[in-house]
mmCIF file of C-alpha atoms in Angstrom:
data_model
loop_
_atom_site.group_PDB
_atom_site.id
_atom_site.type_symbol
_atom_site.label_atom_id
_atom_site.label_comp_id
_atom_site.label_asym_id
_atom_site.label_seq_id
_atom_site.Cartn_x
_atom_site.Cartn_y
_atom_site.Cartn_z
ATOM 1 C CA UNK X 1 109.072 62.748 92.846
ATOM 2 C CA UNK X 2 108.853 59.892 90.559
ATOM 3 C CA UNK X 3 108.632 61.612 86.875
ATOM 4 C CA UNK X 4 112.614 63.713 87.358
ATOM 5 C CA UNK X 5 114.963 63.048 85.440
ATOM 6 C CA UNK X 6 116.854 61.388 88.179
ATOM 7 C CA UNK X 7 114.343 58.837 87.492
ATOM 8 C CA UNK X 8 115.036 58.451 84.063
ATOM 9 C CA UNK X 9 118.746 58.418 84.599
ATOM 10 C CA UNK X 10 118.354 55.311 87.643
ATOM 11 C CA UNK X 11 116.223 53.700 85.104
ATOM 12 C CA UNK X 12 118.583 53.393 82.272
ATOM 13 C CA UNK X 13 121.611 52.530 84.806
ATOM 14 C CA UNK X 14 119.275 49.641 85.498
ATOM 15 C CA UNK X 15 118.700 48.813 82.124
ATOM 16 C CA UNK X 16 121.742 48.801 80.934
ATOM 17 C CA UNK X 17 123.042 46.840 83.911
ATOM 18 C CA UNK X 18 120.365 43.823 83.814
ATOM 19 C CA UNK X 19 121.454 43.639 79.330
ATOM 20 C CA UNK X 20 125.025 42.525 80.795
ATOM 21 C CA UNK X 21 123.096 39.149 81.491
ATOM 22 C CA UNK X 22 122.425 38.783 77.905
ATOM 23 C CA UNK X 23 125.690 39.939 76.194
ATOM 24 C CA UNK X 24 129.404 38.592 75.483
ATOM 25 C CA UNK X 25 132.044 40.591 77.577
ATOM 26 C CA UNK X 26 135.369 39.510 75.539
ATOM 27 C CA UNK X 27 136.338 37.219 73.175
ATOM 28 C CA UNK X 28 139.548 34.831 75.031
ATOM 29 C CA UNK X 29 142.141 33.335 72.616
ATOM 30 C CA UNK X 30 144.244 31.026 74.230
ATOM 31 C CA UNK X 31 146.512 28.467 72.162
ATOM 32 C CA UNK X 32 144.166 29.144 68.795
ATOM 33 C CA UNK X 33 140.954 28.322 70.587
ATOM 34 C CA UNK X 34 138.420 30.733 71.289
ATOM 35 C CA UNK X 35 136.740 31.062 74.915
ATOM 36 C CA UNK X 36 133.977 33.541 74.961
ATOM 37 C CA UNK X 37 133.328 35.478 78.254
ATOM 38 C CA UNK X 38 129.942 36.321 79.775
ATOM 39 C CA UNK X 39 128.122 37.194 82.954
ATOM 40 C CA UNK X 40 128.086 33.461 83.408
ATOM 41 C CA UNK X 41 131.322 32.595 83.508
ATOM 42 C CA UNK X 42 133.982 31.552 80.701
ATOM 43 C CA UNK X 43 132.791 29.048 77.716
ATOM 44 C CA UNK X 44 134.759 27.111 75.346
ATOM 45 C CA UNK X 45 132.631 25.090 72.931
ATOM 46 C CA UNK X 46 129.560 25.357 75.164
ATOM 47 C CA UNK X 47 131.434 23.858 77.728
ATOM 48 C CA UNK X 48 131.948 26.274 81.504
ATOM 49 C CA UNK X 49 135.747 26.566 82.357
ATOM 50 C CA UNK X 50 135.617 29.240 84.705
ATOM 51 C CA UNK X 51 132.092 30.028 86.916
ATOM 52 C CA UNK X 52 131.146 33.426 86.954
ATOM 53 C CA UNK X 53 128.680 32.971 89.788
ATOM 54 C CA UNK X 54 130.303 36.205 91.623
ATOM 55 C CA UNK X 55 129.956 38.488 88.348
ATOM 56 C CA UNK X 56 126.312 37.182 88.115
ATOM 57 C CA UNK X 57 125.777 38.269 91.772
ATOM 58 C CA UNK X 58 127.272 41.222 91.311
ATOM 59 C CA UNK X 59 124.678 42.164 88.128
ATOM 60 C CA UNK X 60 122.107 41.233 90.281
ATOM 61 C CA UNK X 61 122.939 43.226 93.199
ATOM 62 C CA UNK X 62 123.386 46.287 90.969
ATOM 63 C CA UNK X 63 120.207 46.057 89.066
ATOM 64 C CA UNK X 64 118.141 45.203 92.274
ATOM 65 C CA UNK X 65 119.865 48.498 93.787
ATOM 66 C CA UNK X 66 118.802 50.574 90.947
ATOM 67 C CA UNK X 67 115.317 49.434 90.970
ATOM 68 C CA UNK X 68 115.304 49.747 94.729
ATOM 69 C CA UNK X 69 116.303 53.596 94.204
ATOM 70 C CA UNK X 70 114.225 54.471 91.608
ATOM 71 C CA UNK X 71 111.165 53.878 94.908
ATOM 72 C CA UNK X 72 113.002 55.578 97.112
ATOM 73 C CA UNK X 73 112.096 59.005 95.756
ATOM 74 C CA UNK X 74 110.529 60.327 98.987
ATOM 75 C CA UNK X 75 114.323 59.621 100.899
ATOM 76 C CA UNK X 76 116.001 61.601 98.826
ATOM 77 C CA UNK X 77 119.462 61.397 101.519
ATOM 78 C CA UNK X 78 118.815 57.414 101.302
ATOM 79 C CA UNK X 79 118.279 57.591 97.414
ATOM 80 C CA UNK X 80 122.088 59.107 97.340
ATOM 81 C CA UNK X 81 123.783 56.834 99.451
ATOM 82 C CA UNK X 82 122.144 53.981 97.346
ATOM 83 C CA UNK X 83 123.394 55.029 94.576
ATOM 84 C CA UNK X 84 126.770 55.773 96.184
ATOM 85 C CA UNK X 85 127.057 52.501 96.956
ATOM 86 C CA UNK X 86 125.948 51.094 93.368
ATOM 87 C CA UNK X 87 128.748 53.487 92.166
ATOM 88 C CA UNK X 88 131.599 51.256 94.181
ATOM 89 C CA UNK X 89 129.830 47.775 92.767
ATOM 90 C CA UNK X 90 129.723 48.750 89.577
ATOM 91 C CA UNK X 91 133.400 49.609 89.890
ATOM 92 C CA UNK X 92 134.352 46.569 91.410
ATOM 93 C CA UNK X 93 132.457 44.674 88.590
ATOM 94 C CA UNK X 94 134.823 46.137 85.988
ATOM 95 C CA UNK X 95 137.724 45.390 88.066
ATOM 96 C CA UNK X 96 136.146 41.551 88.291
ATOM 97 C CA UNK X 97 135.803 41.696 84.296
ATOM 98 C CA UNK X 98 139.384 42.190 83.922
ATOM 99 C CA UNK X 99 140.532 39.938 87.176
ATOM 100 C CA UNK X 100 138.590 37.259 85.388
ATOM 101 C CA UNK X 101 139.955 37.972 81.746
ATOM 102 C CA UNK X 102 143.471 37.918 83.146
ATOM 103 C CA UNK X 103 143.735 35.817 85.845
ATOM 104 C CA UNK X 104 142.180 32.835 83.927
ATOM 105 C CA UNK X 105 144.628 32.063 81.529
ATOM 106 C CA UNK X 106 148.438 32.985 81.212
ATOM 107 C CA UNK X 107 149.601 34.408 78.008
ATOM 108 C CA UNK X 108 145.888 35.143 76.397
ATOM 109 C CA UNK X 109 144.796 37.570 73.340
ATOM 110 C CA UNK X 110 141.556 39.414 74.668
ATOM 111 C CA UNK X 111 138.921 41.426 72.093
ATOM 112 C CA UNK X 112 136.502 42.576 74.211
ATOM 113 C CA UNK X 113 133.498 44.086 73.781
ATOM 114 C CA UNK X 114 130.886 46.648 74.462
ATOM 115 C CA UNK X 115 129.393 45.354 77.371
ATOM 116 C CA UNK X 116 132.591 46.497 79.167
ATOM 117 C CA UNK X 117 132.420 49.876 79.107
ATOM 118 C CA UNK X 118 129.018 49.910 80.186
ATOM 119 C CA UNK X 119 129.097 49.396 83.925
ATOM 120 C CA UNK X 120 131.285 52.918 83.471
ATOM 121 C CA UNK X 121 128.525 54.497 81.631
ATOM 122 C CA UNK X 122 126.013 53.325 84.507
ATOM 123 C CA UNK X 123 128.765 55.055 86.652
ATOM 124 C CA UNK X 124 128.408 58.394 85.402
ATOM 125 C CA UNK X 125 124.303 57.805 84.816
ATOM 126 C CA UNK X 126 124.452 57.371 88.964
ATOM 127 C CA UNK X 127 126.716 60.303 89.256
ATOM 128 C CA UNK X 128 124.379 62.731 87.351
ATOM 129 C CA UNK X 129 121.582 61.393 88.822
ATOM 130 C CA UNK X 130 122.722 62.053 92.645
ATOM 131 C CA UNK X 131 123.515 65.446 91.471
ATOM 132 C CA UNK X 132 119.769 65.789 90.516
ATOM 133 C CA UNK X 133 118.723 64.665 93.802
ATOM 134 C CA UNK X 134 120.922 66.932 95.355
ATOM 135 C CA UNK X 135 119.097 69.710 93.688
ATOM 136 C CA UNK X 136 116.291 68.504 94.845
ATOM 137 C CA UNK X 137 117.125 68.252 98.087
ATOM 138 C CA UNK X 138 118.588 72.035 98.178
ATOM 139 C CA UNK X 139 115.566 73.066 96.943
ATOM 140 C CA UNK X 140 112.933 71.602 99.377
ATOM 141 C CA UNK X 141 115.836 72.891 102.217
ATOM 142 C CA UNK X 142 115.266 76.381 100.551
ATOM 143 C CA UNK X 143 111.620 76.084 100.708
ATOM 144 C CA UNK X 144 111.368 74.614 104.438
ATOM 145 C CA UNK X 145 113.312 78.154 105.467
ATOM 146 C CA UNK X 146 111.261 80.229 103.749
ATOM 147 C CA UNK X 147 107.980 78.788 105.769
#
């Protein structure tokens, strides 16, 4: 049903994945001159250095995925593999944070920031809510043997 609390735990995954459009992923020094880092790419005086059209996509994807889920509450076997899936992107967008950090500049100083640690937070929010559905899912099993 739509009121669990796998609902509630989709909902803030998909939250907290469509804020990473608004927020600053790392701070880039290179050479004394400061290049901030966001879902858009890589900025250095207002000016794009590096596009960050495939992070952007991947944000999108991920939030999409997790509003997608949240209305698949009668599929509860579909609802899991959703979010099984949103799992891997949301891993392979922290692996893109740090390919693009890295592999922009040689020899940089990096400070980054919250926003980092959150796709790993949305991670375990997925993760506790599949186990919810699995409940769930036991449970009406349980029920259907009993009839």
């Amino acid at each position: 049903m739509i009121q669990r609390i796998q609902t509630i735990f989709i909902l803030v995954a998909g939250l907290l994945t469509g804020s990473l459009y608004v927020q600053k992923f790392a701070d880039i020094i290179v050479n004394d001159e400061l290049h901030i880092f966001n879902a858009f790419g890589i900025l250095k005086n207002q000016e794009l250095i590096t596009n960050g059209l495939p992070i952007t996509i991947f944000i999108g994807l991920i939030t999409v995925l997790h509003f997608v889920a949240i209305f698949l509450y009668k599929k509860r076997i579909l609802q899991m593999r959703v979010l099984g899936f949103t799992m891997i992107l949301l891993l392979g967008l922290l692996g893109m944070f740090f390919y693009f950090t890295y592999a922009s500049f040689e020899e940089v100083k990096v400070a980054f920031k919250v926003a980092v640690a959150l796709p790993v937070v949305c991670v375990i929010l997925d993760w506790l809510a599949i186990r919810a559905i699995g409940k769930d899912e036991a449970l009406v099993r349980s029920l259907d043997r009993i009839r």
